[in-house]
CSV table of C-alpha atoms in Angstrom, one decimal:
chain,number,residue,atom,x,y,z
A,1,MET,CA,30.3,-10.6,-31.9
A,2,THR,CA,28.4,-10.8,-28.7
A,3,ARG,CA,30.4,-8.0,-27.3
A,4,ARG,CA,29.3,-5.7,-30.2
A,5,TRP,CA,25.7,-6.7,-29.5
A,6,LEU,CA,26.2,-5.8,-25.8
A,7,HIS,CA,27.6,-2.4,-26.8
A,8,ALA,CA,24.7,-1.8,-29.1
A,9,LEU,CA,22.3,-2.7,-26.3
A,10,LEU,CA,24.0,-0.4,-23.8
A,11,ALA,CA,24.0,2.4,-26.3
A,12,ALA,CA,20.3,1.9,-27.0
A,13,PHE,CA,19.6,1.9,-23.2
A,14,ALA,CA,21.7,5.1,-22.7
A,15,LEU,CA,19.7,6.7,-25.6
A,16,ALA,CA,16.4,5.7,-24.0
A,17,MET,CA,17.4,7.1,-20.7
A,18,ALA,CA,18.6,10.4,-22.3
A,19,ALA,CA,15.2,10.6,-24.1
A,20,ALA,CA,13.4,10.1,-20.8
A,21,ALA,CA,15.5,12.9,-19.2
A,22,ALA,CA,14.9,15.2,-22.2
A,23,ALA,CA,11.2,14.5,-21.9
A,24,GLN,CA,11.3,15.8,-18.3
A,25,ALA,CA,13.1,18.9,-19.5
A,26,ILE,CA,10.4,19.7,-22.1
A,27,ASP,CA,8.1,20.7,-19.3
A,28,PRO,CA,10.1,23.2,-17.3
A,29,LEU,CA,8.4,25.2,-14.5
A,30,PRO,CA,9.5,28.4,-13.1
A,31,PHE,CA,10.4,27.2,-9.6
A,32,ARG,CA,11.3,29.8,-7.0
A,33,ASP,CA,14.2,27.8,-5.6
A,34,HIS,CA,15.6,24.3,-5.4
A,35,ALA,CA,13.6,23.5,-2.3
A,36,GLN,CA,10.3,24.2,-4.1
A,37,GLU,CA,11.4,22.0,-7.0
A,38,VAL,CA,12.2,19.2,-4.6
A,39,ARG,CA,8.9,19.6,-2.9
A,40,PHE,CA,7.1,19.6,-6.3
A,41,GLN,CA,8.9,16.4,-7.4
A,42,HIS,CA,8.2,14.7,-4.1
A,43,LEU,CA,4.5,15.6,-4.3
A,44,THR,CA,3.9,14.7,-8.0
A,45,SER,CA,5.6,11.4,-7.4
A,46,GLN,CA,2.9,10.5,-4.9
A,47,LEU,CA,0.1,11.3,-7.4
A,48,ARG,CA,-1.2,9.0,-10.1
A,49,CYS,CA,-1.6,9.9,-13.7
A,50,MET,CA,-5.2,9.2,-14.5
A,51,VAL,CA,-4.6,8.3,-18.1
A,52,CYS,CA,-1.7,6.0,-17.8
A,53,GLN,CA,-2.6,4.6,-14.5
A,54,ASN,CA,0.7,2.9,-13.6
A,55,GLU,CA,2.7,6.1,-13.9
A,56,THR,CA,3.1,8.9,-11.5
A,57,LEU,CA,2.3,12.5,-12.4
A,58,ALA,CA,6.0,13.2,-12.2
A,59,ASP,CA,6.9,10.5,-14.7
A,60,SER,CA,4.0,10.8,-17.2
A,61,ASN,CA,4.0,12.6,-20.5
A,62,ALA,CA,0.3,12.4,-21.0
A,63,GLY,CA,-1.5,15.7,-21.7
A,64,LEU,CA,-3.7,15.5,-18.7
A,65,ALA,CA,-0.7,14.7,-16.5
A,66,ARG,CA,1.0,17.9,-17.7
A,67,ASP,CA,-2.2,19.8,-16.9
A,68,MET,CA,-2.4,18.3,-13.5
A,69,ARG,CA,1.3,19.0,-12.8
A,70,HIS,CA,0.7,22.7,-13.8
A,71,LYS,CA,-2.3,22.7,-11.5
A,72,VAL,CA,-0.2,21.3,-8.6
A,73,PHE,CA,2.5,24.0,-9.4
A,74,GLN,CA,-0.2,26.7,-9.5
A,75,LEU,CA,-1.6,25.6,-6.2
A,76,MET,CA,1.9,25.6,-4.7
A,77,GLN,CA,2.4,29.1,-5.9
A,78,GLN,CA,-0.9,30.1,-4.1
A,79,GLY,CA,0.7,28.8,-0.9
A,80,LYS,CA,-1.4,25.7,-0.5
A,81,THR,CA,0.0,22.9,1.6
A,82,ASP,CA,0.7,19.4,0.3
A,83,ALA,CA,-2.4,18.1,2.1
A,84,GLN,CA,-4.6,20.8,0.5
A,85,ILE,CA,-3.2,20.1,-3.0
A,86,LYS,CA,-3.9,16.4,-2.5
A,87,GLN,CA,-7.4,17.0,-1.3
A,88,TYR,CA,-8.0,19.3,-4.3
A,89,LEU,CA,-7.2,16.4,-6.7
A,90,VAL,CA,-9.0,13.8,-4.6
A,91,ASP,CA,-12.2,15.9,-4.7
A,92,ARG,CA,-12.1,15.8,-8.4
A,93,TYR,CA,-10.5,12.4,-9.2
A,94,SER,CA,-11.2,10.3,-6.1
A,95,ASP,CA,-8.7,8.6,-3.8
A,96,PHE,CA,-7.4,6.8,-6.9
A,97,VAL,CA,-5.0,9.8,-7.6
A,98,LEU,CA,-3.1,8.9,-4.5
A,99,TYR,CA,-0.5,6.3,-4.9
A,100,ASP,CA,-0.8,5.4,-1.2
A,101,PRO,CA,-4.5,4.7,-0.5
A,102,PRO,CA,-5.6,6.4,2.8
A,103,VAL,CA,-6.4,4.1,5.8
A,104,GLN,CA,-10.2,4.3,6.1
A,105,PRO,CA,-12.9,1.7,6.6
A,106,ASP,CA,-13.2,0.7,3.0
A,107,THR,CA,-9.5,0.2,2.7
A,108,TRP,CA,-8.9,-1.8,5.9
A,109,LEU,CA,-9.0,-5.1,4.0
A,110,LEU,CA,-6.4,-3.7,1.7
A,111,TRP,CA,-4.1,-2.5,4.4
A,112,PHE,CA,-4.6,-5.3,7.0
A,113,GLY,CA,-5.7,-8.2,4.8
A,114,PRO,CA,-2.1,-9.4,4.3
A,115,PHE,CA,-1.7,-9.5,8.1
A,116,LEU,CA,-4.8,-11.6,8.4
A,117,ILE,CA,-3.5,-14.1,5.8
A,118,LEU,CA,-0.1,-14.1,7.6
A,119,ALA,CA,-1.9,-14.8,10.9
A,120,ALA,CA,-4.0,-17.6,9.3
A,121,GLY,CA,-0.8,-19.1,7.9
A,122,GLY,CA,0.9,-18.9,11.3
A,123,ILE,CA,-2.0,-20.6,13.0
A,124,ALA,CA,-2.1,-23.4,10.4
A,125,VAL,CA,1.7,-24.0,10.8
A,126,ALA,CA,1.4,-23.9,14.6
A,127,LEU,CA,-1.5,-26.5,14.5
A,128,VAL,CA,0.4,-28.8,12.2
A,129,VAL,CA,3.6,-28.6,14.2
A,130,ARG,CA,1.7,-29.3,17.4
A,131,ARG,CA,-0.2,-32.3,16.0
A,132,ARG,CA,3.0,-33.8,14.6
A,133,SER,CA,5.0,-33.4,17.7
A,134,ARG,CA,2.1,-34.9,19.7
A,135,ALA,CA,1.9,-37.8,17.3
A,136,ARG,CA,5.6,-38.3,17.5
A,137,THR,CA,5.7,-38.4,21.3
A,138,ASP,CA,2.7,-40.7,21.4
A,139,MET,CA,4.4,-43.0,19.0
A,140,ALA,CA,7.7,-42.8,20.9
A,141,ALA,CA,5.9,-43.6,24.2
A,142,THR,CA,4.1,-46.7,22.9
A,143,GLN,CA,6.6,-48.0,20.4
A,144,PRO,CA,10.1,-47.0,21.3
A,145,GLY,CA,12.5,-47.1,18.3
A,146,THR,CA,9.9,-46.7,15.6
A,147,ALA,CA,9.2,-43.0,16.0
A,148,ASP,CA,10.9,-42.1,12.7
A,149,ALA,CA,8.5,-44.3,10.8
A,150,ASP,CA,5.4,-42.5,11.9
A,151,ASP,CA,3.0,-41.5,9.2
A,152,ASN,CA,-0.1,-39.9,10.3
A,153,GLY,CA,-1.1,-39.0,6.8
A,154,ASP,CA,-0.3,-35.2,6.9
A,155,ASP,CA,3.1,-35.4,5.4
A,156,TRP,CA,2.4,-32.7,2.8
B,1,MET,CA,-8.6,-35.9,3.9
B,2,ASN,CA,-5.2,-34.1,4.4
B,3,ARG,CA,-4.1,-35.2,1.0
B,4,LEU,CA,-7.0,-33.3,-0.5
B,5,VAL,CA,-5.8,-30.0,1.0
B,6,PRO,CA,-3.3,-29.1,-1.8
B,7,PHE,CA,-5.9,-29.9,-4.3
B,8,LEU,CA,-8.5,-27.7,-2.6
B,9,ALA,CA,-5.9,-24.9,-2.3
B,10,PHE,CA,-5.2,-25.2,-6.1
B,11,VAL,CA,-9.0,-25.1,-6.9
B,12,LEU,CA,-9.3,-22.1,-4.7
B,13,LEU,CA,-6.5,-20.3,-6.4
B,14,ALA,CA,-7.7,-21.3,-9.9
B,15,GLY,CA,-11.1,-20.0,-8.9
B,16,LEU,CA,-9.7,-16.7,-7.8
B,17,LEU,CA,-7.8,-16.4,-11.1
B,18,GLY,CA,-10.9,-17.2,-13.1
B,19,PHE,CA,-12.9,-14.6,-11.1
B,20,GLY,CA,-10.1,-12.0,-11.8
B,21,ILE,CA,-10.2,-12.7,-15.5
B,22,TRP,CA,-14.0,-12.6,-15.6
B,23,TRP,CA,-14.1,-9.4,-13.6
B,24,ASN,CA,-11.6,-7.6,-15.9
B,25,SER,CA,-13.3,-8.7,-19.0
B,26,SER,CA,-16.7,-7.5,-17.8
B,27,HIS,CA,-15.5,-4.3,-16.2
B,28,ASP,CA,-13.3,-1.6,-17.5
B,29,PRO,CA,-10.3,-1.8,-15.2
B,30,THR,CA,-9.3,1.8,-16.0
B,31,ALA,CA,-12.7,3.3,-15.1
B,32,VAL,CA,-12.5,5.2,-11.9
B,33,PRO,CA,-15.8,6.1,-10.3
B,34,SER,CA,-16.2,9.9,-10.0
B,35,PRO,CA,-16.4,11.3,-6.5
B,36,LEU,CA,-18.7,14.0,-8.0
B,37,ILE,CA,-21.8,11.8,-8.5
B,38,ASP,CA,-24.7,13.5,-6.6
B,39,LYS,CA,-22.5,16.5,-6.0
B,40,PRO,CA,-23.0,19.9,-7.6
B,41,ALA,CA,-21.3,20.2,-11.0
B,42,PRO,CA,-18.3,22.7,-10.8
B,43,ALA,CA,-19.0,26.2,-11.9
B,44,PHE,CA,-17.8,26.9,-15.4
B,45,ALA,CA,-17.8,29.6,-18.0
B,46,LEU,CA,-16.9,28.3,-21.4
B,47,PRO,CA,-17.2,29.8,-24.9
B,48,GLU,CA,-19.3,28.2,-27.6
B,49,LEU,CA,-17.3,26.5,-30.3
B,50,ASP,CA,-19.1,28.3,-33.1
B,51,ASP,CA,-19.3,31.7,-31.4
B,52,PRO,CA,-16.5,32.2,-28.9
B,53,ALA,CA,-18.0,35.6,-28.0
B,54,LYS,CA,-20.9,33.7,-26.4
B,55,VAL,CA,-19.9,32.4,-23.0
B,56,VAL,CA,-22.0,29.7,-21.4
B,57,THR,CA,-22.0,29.3,-17.6
B,58,LYS,CA,-23.3,26.7,-15.3
B,59,ALA,CA,-25.9,29.2,-14.0
B,60,SER,CA,-27.2,29.8,-17.5
B,61,LEU,CA,-27.9,26.1,-18.0
B,62,LEU,CA,-29.7,25.6,-14.7
B,63,GLY,CA,-33.5,24.9,-14.7
B,64,LYS,CA,-33.6,21.8,-16.9
B,65,PRO,CA,-31.4,18.7,-17.1
B,66,TYR,CA,-28.9,18.2,-19.8
B,67,LEU,CA,-26.2,15.8,-20.9
B,68,LEU,CA,-22.6,16.9,-21.3
B,69,ASN,CA,-20.6,14.8,-23.7
B,70,VAL,CA,-16.9,15.3,-23.6
B,71,PHE,CA,-15.3,14.7,-27.0
B,72,ALA,CA,-12.3,15.7,-29.1
B,73,SER,CA,-11.3,15.3,-32.7
B,74,TRP,CA,-8.1,13.6,-31.6
B,75,CYS,CA,-10.0,11.0,-29.6
B,76,TYR,CA,-10.3,7.8,-31.5
B,77,VAL,CA,-13.0,6.2,-29.3
B,78,CYS,CA,-15.1,9.4,-29.8
B,79,GLY,CA,-15.3,8.5,-33.5
B,80,GLU,CA,-16.7,5.1,-32.5
B,81,GLU,CA,-19.2,6.7,-30.2
B,82,HIS,CA,-20.3,9.4,-32.6
B,83,PRO,CA,-22.7,7.4,-34.8
B,84,VAL,CA,-24.5,6.3,-31.7
B,85,LEU,CA,-25.0,9.9,-30.6
B,86,MET,CA,-26.1,10.8,-34.1
B,87,ALA,CA,-28.8,8.1,-33.9
B,88,GLU,CA,-29.8,8.5,-30.3
B,89,ALA,CA,-29.4,12.2,-29.4
B,90,GLY,CA,-33.0,13.1,-30.4
B,91,GLN,CA,-34.4,10.4,-28.2
B,92,PHE,CA,-32.8,11.2,-24.9
B,93,GLY,CA,-35.5,13.7,-23.9
B,94,VAL,CA,-32.8,16.1,-22.6
B,95,PRO,CA,-30.5,18.3,-24.7
B,96,LEU,CA,-27.1,16.8,-25.5
B,97,ILE,CA,-24.4,19.4,-25.1
B,98,GLY,CA,-21.0,18.8,-26.5
B,99,TYR,CA,-17.9,19.5,-24.5
B,100,ASN,CA,-15.0,19.9,-26.8
B,101,TYR,CA,-11.9,18.9,-24.8
B,102,LYS,CA,-8.4,20.2,-25.5
B,103,ASP,CA,-9.0,20.6,-29.2
B,104,ALA,CA,-8.1,23.2,-31.8
B,105,PRO,CA,-11.4,24.9,-32.7
B,106,ALA,CA,-10.7,24.4,-36.5
B,107,ASP,CA,-10.1,20.7,-35.9
B,108,ALA,CA,-13.3,20.3,-33.9
B,109,LYS,CA,-15.4,22.2,-36.5
B,110,ALA,CA,-14.0,20.1,-39.3
B,111,TRP,CA,-14.6,16.9,-37.3
B,112,LEU,CA,-18.2,17.9,-36.7
B,113,SER,CA,-18.9,18.9,-40.3
B,114,ARG,CA,-17.4,15.6,-41.5
B,115,HIS,CA,-19.2,13.3,-39.1
B,116,GLY,CA,-22.3,15.3,-38.3
B,117,ASN,CA,-23.3,17.4,-35.3
B,118,PRO,CA,-25.6,15.7,-32.8
B,119,TYR,CA,-25.2,18.5,-30.2
B,120,ALA,CA,-27.6,21.2,-29.2
B,121,MET,CA,-24.6,23.4,-28.5
B,122,VAL,CA,-20.9,22.8,-28.2
B,123,LEU,CA,-18.7,24.3,-25.5
B,124,ALA,CA,-15.0,24.6,-26.0
B,125,ASP,CA,-12.4,23.9,-23.3
B,126,ARG,CA,-9.2,24.4,-25.1
B,127,SER,CA,-6.9,24.4,-22.1
B,128,GLY,CA,-8.6,21.6,-20.3
B,129,GLN,CA,-8.6,23.6,-17.0
B,130,THR,CA,-12.4,23.4,-16.5
B,131,ALA,CA,-12.4,19.7,-17.4
B,132,MET,CA,-10.1,19.1,-14.4
B,133,ASN,CA,-12.8,20.4,-12.1
B,134,PHE,CA,-15.2,17.9,-13.7
B,135,GLY,CA,-12.6,15.2,-13.1
B,136,VAL,CA,-12.4,14.5,-16.8
B,137,TYR,CA,-9.4,12.2,-17.5
B,138,GLY,CA,-10.2,11.0,-20.9
B,139,ALA,CA,-12.6,11.2,-23.7
B,140,PRO,CA,-15.3,10.3,-24.3
B,141,GLU,CA,-17.0,10.9,-21.0
B,142,THR,CA,-20.7,11.8,-20.5
B,143,TYR,CA,-22.3,13.6,-17.5
B,144,LEU,CA,-26.0,13.8,-16.7
B,145,ILE,CA,-26.6,17.1,-14.9
B,146,ASP,CA,-30.0,17.8,-13.4
B,147,ALA,CA,-32.1,21.0,-13.2
B,148,ARG,CA,-30.4,22.0,-10.0
B,149,GLY,CA,-26.9,21.6,-11.5
B,150,ILE,CA,-26.1,18.3,-9.7
B,151,ILE,CA,-24.2,15.5,-11.5
B,152,ARG,CA,-26.5,12.5,-11.4
B,153,TYR,CA,-24.7,10.0,-13.6
B,154,LYS,CA,-21.3,9.8,-15.3
B,155,ARG,CA,-20.3,7.4,-18.1
B,156,ILE,CA,-16.5,6.9,-18.6
B,157,GLY,CA,-15.9,5.7,-22.1
B,158,PRO,CA,-18.2,5.6,-25.1
B,159,LEU,CA,-22.0,5.6,-24.9
B,160,THR,CA,-23.1,2.4,-26.6
B,161,PRO,CA,-26.7,1.3,-27.3
B,162,THR,CA,-26.4,-1.1,-24.4
B,163,VAL,CA,-25.1,1.5,-22.0
B,164,ILE,CA,-27.9,3.9,-23.1
B,165,ARG,CA,-30.6,1.3,-22.5
B,166,THR,CA,-29.3,-0.1,-19.2
B,167,GLN,CA,-27.8,3.0,-17.6
B,168,LEU,CA,-28.5,6.4,-19.2
B,169,GLU,CA,-32.2,6.1,-20.0
B,170,PRO,CA,-33.0,4.8,-16.4
B,171,ALA,CA,-31.0,7.7,-15.0
B,172,ILE,CA,-32.9,10.2,-17.2
B,173,ALA,CA,-36.2,8.6,-16.4
B,174,ALA,CA,-35.4,8.9,-12.7
B,175,LEU,CA,-34.9,12.7,-13.2
B,176,LYS,CA,-38.2,13.0,-15.0
B,177,LYS,CA,-40.0,11.2,-12.3
B,178,GLU,CA,-38.6,13.6,-9.7
B,179,ALA,CA,-39.6,16.8,-11.5
B,180,PRO,CA,-42.6,16.2,-13.8
């Protein structure tokens, strides 16, 4: 019984994947060669669909995403570099179209904030460890044999 | 004191969560500020919906400010915005120009005759190519463009009476003060 369910689930999954693949094929573009297609796929997977904001341009079926893909393709045909194409879209849709936000003063907190938090955590751990080991050695020096029973209140 | 630390950490995290919830309910998380504010509107040449032979360009609209309202018959929220435009369009003090976005002309005309036409004129961008230069990514959107063709304000999402009172009217008033 469960086996049959599993098969049904697998079949449904396979069908969904096939549908997704077919959706890609609905929008064929006349690429000059395979290298151009690879470049196009690479570029559009770094750009955000503005309508469905958690999808890339490459993945999205939204009407605007198709228009933007066609625009990217057209700009490629005109010999524009990847950087120029990205700039073209950024000028119109802001940095938000880029999946990787650029490193600039207003994104420093975004890029380096995690390291700040990591450093703060590291300092906190270092302080606690140092205080405990000092408490332990103090205790051991004054009351030999009872070092294990120390409780300085910071046992969280 | 040290025993309070976990509690304080919890309060801090709970506060952060509360702030996030408040922020997302008072702001539209999908609204992306346009980089075109205070920049010249892109050049365009679009046919009028009612008379495709007549092409309207950015240059032909220079000289006085106007509002450009992006709408489409397939856009659900535009239907919610429409009664507001019908009621308020006459009171903006600047012409309201419709920007029919990726729509079949017949659908757009039928939609306007069914719900009323608040627009001084309607431009049709069937392919959506020009809209990309404006950074349109959904409908409705509304642009306030000044006499020199510079985008001064953009609303992403529907114009509501509150948005009109608190954002659009002050923006229009600022334009009027500049060029009496």
